[in-house]
Short mmCIF file of C-alpha atoms in Angstrom, two decimals:
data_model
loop_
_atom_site.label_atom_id
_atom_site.label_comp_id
_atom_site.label_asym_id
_atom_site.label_seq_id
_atom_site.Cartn_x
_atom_site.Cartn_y
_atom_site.Cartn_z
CA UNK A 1 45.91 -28.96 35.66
CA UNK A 2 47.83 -29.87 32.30
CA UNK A 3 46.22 -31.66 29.24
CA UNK A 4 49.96 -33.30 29.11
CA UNK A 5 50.45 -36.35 30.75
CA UNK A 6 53.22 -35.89 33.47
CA UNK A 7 55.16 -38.88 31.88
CA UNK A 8 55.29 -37.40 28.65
CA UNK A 9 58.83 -36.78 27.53
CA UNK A 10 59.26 -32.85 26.82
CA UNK A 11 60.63 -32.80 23.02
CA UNK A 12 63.33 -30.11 22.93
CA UNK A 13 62.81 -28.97 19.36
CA UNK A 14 59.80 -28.34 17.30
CA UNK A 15 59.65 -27.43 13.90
CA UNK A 16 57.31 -24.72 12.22
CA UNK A 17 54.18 -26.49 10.75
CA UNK A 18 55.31 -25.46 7.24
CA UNK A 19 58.87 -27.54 7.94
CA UNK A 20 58.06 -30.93 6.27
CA UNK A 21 56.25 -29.35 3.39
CA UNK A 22 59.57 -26.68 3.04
CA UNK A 23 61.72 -30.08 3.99
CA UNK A 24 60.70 -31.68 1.00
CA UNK A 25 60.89 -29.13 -1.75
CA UNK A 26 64.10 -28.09 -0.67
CA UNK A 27 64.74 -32.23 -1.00
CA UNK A 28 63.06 -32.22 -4.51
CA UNK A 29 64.85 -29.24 -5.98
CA UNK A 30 68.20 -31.25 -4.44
CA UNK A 31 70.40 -33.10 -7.08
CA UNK A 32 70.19 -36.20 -4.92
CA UNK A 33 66.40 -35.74 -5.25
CA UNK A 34 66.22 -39.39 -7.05
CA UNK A 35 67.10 -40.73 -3.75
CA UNK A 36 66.50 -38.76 -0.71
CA UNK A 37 62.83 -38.27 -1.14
CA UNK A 38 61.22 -41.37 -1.69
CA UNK A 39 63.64 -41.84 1.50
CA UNK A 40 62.18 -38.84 3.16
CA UNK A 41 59.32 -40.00 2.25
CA UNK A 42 59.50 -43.34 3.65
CA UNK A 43 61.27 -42.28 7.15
CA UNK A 44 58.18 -39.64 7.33
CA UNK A 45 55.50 -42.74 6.77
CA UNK A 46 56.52 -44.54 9.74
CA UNK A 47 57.31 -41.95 12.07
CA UNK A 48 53.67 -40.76 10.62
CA UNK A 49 52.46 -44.29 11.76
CA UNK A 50 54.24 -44.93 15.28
CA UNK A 51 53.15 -40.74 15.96
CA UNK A 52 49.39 -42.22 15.62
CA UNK A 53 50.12 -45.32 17.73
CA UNK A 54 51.82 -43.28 20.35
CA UNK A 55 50.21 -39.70 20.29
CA UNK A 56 53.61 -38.47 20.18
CA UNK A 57 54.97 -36.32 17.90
CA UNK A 58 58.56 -36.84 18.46
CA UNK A 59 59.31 -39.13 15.78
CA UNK A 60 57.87 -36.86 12.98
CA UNK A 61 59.98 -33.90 14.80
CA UNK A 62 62.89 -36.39 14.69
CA UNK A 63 62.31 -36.86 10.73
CA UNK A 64 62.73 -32.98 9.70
CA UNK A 65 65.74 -32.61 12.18
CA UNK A 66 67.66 -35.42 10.42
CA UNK A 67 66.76 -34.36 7.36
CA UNK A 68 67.40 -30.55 7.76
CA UNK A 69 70.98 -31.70 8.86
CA UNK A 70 71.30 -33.66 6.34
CA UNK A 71 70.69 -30.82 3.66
CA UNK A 72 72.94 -28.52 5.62
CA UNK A 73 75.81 -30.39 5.85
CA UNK A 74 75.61 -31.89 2.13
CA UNK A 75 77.79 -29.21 0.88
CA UNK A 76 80.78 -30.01 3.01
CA UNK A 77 80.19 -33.74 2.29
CA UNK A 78 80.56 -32.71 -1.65
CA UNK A 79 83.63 -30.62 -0.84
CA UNK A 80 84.90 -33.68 0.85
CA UNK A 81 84.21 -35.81 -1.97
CA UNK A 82 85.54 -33.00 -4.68
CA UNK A 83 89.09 -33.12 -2.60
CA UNK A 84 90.32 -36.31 -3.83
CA UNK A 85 90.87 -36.77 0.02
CA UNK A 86 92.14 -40.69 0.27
CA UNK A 87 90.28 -41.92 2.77
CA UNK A 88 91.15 -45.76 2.07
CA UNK A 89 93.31 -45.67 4.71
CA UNK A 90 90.85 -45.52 8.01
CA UNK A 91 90.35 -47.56 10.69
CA UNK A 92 87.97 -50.65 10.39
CA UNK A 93 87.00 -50.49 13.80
CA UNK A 94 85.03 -54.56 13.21
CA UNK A 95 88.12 -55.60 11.85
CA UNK A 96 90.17 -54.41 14.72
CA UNK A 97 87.81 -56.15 17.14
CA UNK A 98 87.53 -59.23 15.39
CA UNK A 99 91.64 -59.31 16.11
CA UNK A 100 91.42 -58.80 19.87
CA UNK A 101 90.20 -61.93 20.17
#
């Protein structure tokens, strides 16, 4: 017999314990730190809140995921940015719906 309800959804990733704490220095030594951690911050609070309505831990596993892809990929978004790549040109996808009809 299991201690996990058979209904539980299985959560395919799992962070170390240490992630959030390692999350958010990484996020405070960031140059975006002014922004993105009172956002981690706030994205951690309610998945913090809805994981002790729902005994679930998903949403705080959900949190650090995000957020360690965020961090990753930063770099190639500044490249990006750095490139001078016009971008003005792309497809407003509302716009082009708002036409069809």
């Amino acid at each position: 017999m299991s201690a996990q309800p058979d209904h539980a959804p299985v959560t395919p990733y799992a962070p170390a314990p240490g992630a959030p704490a390692e999350l958010l220095a990484q996020l405070r030594a960031d140059r975006r730190a002014a922004q993105w951690v009172p956002a981690f911050e706030r994205e951690w609070s309610a998945a913090l809140e809805e994981s002790r309505r729902t005994f679930s831990l998903a949403g705080l596993y959900e949190v650090v995921r995000d957020w360690q892809g965020r961090l990753a990929h930063a770099p190639a978004v500044d490249a990006f940015v750095a490139s001078g790549y016009d971008d003005s040109e792309f497809i407003d996808m509302a716009e082009l719906r708002g036409r069809r009809r």
